[in-house]
Coordinates of C-alpha atoms in Angstrom, one line a residue:
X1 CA -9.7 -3.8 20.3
X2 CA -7.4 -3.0 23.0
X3 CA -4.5 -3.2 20.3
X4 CA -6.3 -1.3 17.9
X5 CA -6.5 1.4 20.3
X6 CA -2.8 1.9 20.8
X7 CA -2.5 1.6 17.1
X8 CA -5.0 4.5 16.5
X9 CA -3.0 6.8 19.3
X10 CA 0.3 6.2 17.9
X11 CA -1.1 7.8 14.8
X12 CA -2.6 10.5 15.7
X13 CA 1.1 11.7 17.4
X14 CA 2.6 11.5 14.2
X15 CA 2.3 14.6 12.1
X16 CA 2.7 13.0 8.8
X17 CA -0.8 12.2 8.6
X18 CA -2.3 15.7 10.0
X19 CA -3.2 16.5 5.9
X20 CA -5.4 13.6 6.2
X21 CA -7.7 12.3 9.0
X22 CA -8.7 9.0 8.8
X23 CA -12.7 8.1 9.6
X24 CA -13.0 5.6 12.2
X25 CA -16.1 3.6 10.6
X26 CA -15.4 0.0 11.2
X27 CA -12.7 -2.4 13.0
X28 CA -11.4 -3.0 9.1
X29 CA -10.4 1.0 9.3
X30 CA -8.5 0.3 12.5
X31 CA -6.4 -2.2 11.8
X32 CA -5.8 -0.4 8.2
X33 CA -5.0 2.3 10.5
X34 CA -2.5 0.0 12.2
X35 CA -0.1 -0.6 9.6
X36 CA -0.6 3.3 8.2
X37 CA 2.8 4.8 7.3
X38 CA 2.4 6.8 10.4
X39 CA 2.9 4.3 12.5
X40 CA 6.3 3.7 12.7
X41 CA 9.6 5.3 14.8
X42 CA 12.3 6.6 12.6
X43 CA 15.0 7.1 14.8
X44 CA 16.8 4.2 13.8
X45 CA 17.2 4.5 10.7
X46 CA 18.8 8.4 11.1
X47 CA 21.2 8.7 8.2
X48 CA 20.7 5.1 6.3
X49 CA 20.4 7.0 2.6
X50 CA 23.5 8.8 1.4
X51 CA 23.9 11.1 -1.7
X52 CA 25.3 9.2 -3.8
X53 CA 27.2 9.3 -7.5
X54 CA 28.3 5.7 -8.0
X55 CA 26.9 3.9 -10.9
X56 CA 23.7 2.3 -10.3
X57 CA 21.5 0.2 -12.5
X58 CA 18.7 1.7 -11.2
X59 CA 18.0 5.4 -13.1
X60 CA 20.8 8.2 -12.7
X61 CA 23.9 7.5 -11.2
X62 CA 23.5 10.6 -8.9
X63 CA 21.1 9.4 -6.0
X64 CA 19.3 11.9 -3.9
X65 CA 19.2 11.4 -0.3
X66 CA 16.0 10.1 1.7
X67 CA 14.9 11.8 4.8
X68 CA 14.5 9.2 7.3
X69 CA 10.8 9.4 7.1
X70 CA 11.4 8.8 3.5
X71 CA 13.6 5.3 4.4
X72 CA 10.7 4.0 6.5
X73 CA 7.7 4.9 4.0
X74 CA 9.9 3.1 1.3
X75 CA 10.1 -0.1 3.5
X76 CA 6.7 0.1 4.2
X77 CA 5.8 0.0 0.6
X78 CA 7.9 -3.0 0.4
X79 CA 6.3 -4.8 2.8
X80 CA 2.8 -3.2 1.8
X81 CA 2.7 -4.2 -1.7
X82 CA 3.4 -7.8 -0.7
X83 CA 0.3 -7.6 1.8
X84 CA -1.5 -6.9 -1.4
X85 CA -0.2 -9.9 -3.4
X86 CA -0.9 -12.9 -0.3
X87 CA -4.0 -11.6 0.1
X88 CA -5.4 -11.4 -3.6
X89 CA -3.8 -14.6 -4.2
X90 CA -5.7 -16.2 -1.3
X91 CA -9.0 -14.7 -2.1
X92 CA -8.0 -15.8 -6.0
X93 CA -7.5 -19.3 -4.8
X94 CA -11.1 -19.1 -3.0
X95 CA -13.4 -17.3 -5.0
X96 CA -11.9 -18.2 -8.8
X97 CA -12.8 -14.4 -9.6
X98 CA -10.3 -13.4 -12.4
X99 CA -10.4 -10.0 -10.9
X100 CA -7.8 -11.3 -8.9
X101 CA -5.1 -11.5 -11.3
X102 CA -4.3 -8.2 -10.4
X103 CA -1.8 -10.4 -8.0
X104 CA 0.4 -10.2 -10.7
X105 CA 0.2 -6.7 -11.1
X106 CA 0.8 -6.1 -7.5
X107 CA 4.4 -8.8 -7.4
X108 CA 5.4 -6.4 -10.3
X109 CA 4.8 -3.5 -7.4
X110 CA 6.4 -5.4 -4.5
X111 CA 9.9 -5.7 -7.4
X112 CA 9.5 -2.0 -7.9
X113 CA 10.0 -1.2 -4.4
X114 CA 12.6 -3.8 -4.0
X115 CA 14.5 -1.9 -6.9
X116 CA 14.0 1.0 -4.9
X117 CA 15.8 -0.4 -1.7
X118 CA 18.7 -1.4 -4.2
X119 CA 18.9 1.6 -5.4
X120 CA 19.2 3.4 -1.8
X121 CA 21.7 0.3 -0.4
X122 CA 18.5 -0.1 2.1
X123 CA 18.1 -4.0 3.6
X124 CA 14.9 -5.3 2.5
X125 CA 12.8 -6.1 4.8
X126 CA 11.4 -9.2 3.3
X127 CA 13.1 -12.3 4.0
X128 CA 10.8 -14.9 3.3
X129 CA 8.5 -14.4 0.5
X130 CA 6.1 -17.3 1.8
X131 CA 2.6 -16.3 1.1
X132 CA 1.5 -14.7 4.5
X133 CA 4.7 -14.0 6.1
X134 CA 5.6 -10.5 7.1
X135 CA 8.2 -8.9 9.1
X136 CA 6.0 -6.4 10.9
X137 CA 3.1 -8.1 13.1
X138 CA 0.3 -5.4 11.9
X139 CA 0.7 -6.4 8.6
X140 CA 0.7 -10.6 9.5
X141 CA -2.6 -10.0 11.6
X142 CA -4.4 -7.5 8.5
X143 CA -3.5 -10.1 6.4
X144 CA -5.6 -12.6 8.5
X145 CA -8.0 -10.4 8.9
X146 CA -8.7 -9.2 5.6
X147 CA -9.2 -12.6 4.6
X148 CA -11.3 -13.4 7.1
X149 CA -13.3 -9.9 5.6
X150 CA -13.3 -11.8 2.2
X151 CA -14.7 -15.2 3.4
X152 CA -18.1 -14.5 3.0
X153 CA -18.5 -13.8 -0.6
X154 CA -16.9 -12.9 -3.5
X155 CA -18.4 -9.5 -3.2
X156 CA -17.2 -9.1 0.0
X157 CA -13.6 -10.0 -1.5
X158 CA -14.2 -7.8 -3.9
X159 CA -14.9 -4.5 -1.1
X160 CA -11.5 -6.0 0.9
X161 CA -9.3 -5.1 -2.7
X162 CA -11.0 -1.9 -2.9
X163 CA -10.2 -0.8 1.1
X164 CA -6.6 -2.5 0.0
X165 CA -6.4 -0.1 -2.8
X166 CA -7.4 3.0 -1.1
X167 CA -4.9 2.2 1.9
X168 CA -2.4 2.0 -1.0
X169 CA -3.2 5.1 -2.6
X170 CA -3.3 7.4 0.7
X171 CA 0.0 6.0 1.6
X172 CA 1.6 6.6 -1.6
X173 CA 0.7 10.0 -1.4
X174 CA 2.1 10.3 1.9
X175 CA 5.2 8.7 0.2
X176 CA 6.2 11.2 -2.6
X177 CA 5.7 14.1 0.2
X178 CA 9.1 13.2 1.4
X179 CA 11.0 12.3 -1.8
X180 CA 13.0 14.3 -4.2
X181 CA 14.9 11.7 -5.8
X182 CA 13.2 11.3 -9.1
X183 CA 13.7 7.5 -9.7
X184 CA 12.0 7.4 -7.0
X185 CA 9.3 9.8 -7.5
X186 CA 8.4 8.0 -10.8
X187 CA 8.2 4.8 -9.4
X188 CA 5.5 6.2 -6.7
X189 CA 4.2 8.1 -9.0
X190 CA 3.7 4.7 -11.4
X191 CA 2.5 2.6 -8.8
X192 CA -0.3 5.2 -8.1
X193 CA -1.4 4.7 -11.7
X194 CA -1.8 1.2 -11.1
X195 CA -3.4 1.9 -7.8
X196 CA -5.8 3.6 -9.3
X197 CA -6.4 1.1 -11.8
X198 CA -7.0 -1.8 -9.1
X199 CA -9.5 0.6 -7.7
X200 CA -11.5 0.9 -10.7
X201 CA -11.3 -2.9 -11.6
X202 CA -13.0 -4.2 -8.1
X203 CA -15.2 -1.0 -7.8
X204 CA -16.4 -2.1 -11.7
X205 CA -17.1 -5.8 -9.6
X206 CA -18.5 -4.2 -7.0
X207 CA -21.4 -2.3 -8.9
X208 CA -21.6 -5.0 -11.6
X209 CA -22.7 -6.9 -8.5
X210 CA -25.2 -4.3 -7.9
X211 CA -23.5 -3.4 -4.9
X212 CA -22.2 -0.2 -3.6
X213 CA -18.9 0.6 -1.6
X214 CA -18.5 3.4 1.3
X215 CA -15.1 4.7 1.2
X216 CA -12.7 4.1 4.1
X217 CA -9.9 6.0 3.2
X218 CA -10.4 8.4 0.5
X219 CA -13.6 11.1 0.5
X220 CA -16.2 9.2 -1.2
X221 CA -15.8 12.2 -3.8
X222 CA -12.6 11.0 -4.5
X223 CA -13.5 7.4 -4.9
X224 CA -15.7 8.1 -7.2
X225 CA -14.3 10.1 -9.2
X226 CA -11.6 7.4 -9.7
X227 CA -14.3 4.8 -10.3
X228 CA -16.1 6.2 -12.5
X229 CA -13.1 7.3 -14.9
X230 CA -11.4 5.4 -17.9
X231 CA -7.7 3.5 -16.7
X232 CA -4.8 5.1 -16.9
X233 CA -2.1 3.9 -19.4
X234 CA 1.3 2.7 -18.0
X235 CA -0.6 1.7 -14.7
X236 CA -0.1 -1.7 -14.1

């Protein structure tokens, strides 16, 4: 708890997340909190992303440049979507729910992002794609503890994609805030879509199950409202 303390200060100092205040309802909101994309010093990466007009593979050959907020929200995306992947694979594996395909859907995220970094000539942060690896200790100990969230029952692993989604989605909004480049912008902005998606697809479990689900992240206005509307095309 002590950790999740510090975790909790360190975000509130940061003004990227003043738009937003997070509800402190459980210990699963405060280590969500802990890997926020709030949480993270920027100074060291001052000046990584260069306008650029080389050719690029990626979109337009003229690249915008990223704010250095912009560089770390990007890595943490990265690193994010493959938080996403390990644990619906895991929870897959344990619970056979095909729900859980969307593991898939989220590696096709996690390449996105990696796209991205090429795109910005950023190092990705991911070095070893083994299934609960991760770079940044937050992220290795929600990992653990989502799953441990999503022992129970499959209904249970069902509520752990939908907090997973909602983390997503807040943090992708914080994303675009600091982007201009528009390669960039549509890849958020396409990664939302299928954010959203996710959400409805374990929220549809959820009820089905004749459970309901309290919103950590998002107003519960705004949850349902996504729920309760029809998929979005292109959102994968």
């Amino acid at each position: 708890m002590h950790s999740c303390r510090k975790v909790q200060s360190s975000i509130r100092k940061e003004s990227e997340m003043t738009y937003r205040t997070l509800v402190q309802l459980s210990l699963a909101t405060s280590l969500f909190a802990g890997v926020s994309l709030a949480m993270a010093p920027v100074g060291d990466i001052q000046g990584r992303a260069q306008v650029s007009t080389q050719k690029n593979p990626i979109g337009p050959k003229v690249i915008y440049p990223l704010s250095p907020h912009a560089v770390q929200n990007l890595i943490h995306m990265r690193e994010e979507e493959k938080m996403a992947r390990d644990v619906y694979f895991v929870l897959g594996m344990q619970w056979n729910a095909g729900v859980f395909n969307i593991t898939n859907a989220e590696q096709v995220h996690m390449d996105a992002m990696k796209n991205m970094l090429d795109r910005f000539g950023l190092t990705d942060p991911i070095v070893d794609d083994t299934v609960g690896v991760f770079p940044t200790p937050a992220f290795a100990e929600l990992y653990l503890f989502l799953l441990d969230l999503g022992a129970d029952s499959v209904v249970d692993a069902y509520k752990v994609g939908a907090l997973i989604e909602e983390l997503d989605l807040v943090d992708l909004r914080i994303a675009v805030l600091h982007v201009q480049d528009p390669v960039l912008l549509n890849a958020y902005e396409e990664l939302m879509r299928g954010t959203r998606n996710h959400l409805r697809a374990f929220a549809a479990k959820i009820y089905a199950a004749g459970e309901t689900y309290e919103a950590q992240y998002l107003t519960q206005e705004e949850f349902d409202a996504i729920a309760n509307s029809d998929n979005e095309p292109g959102g994968n």
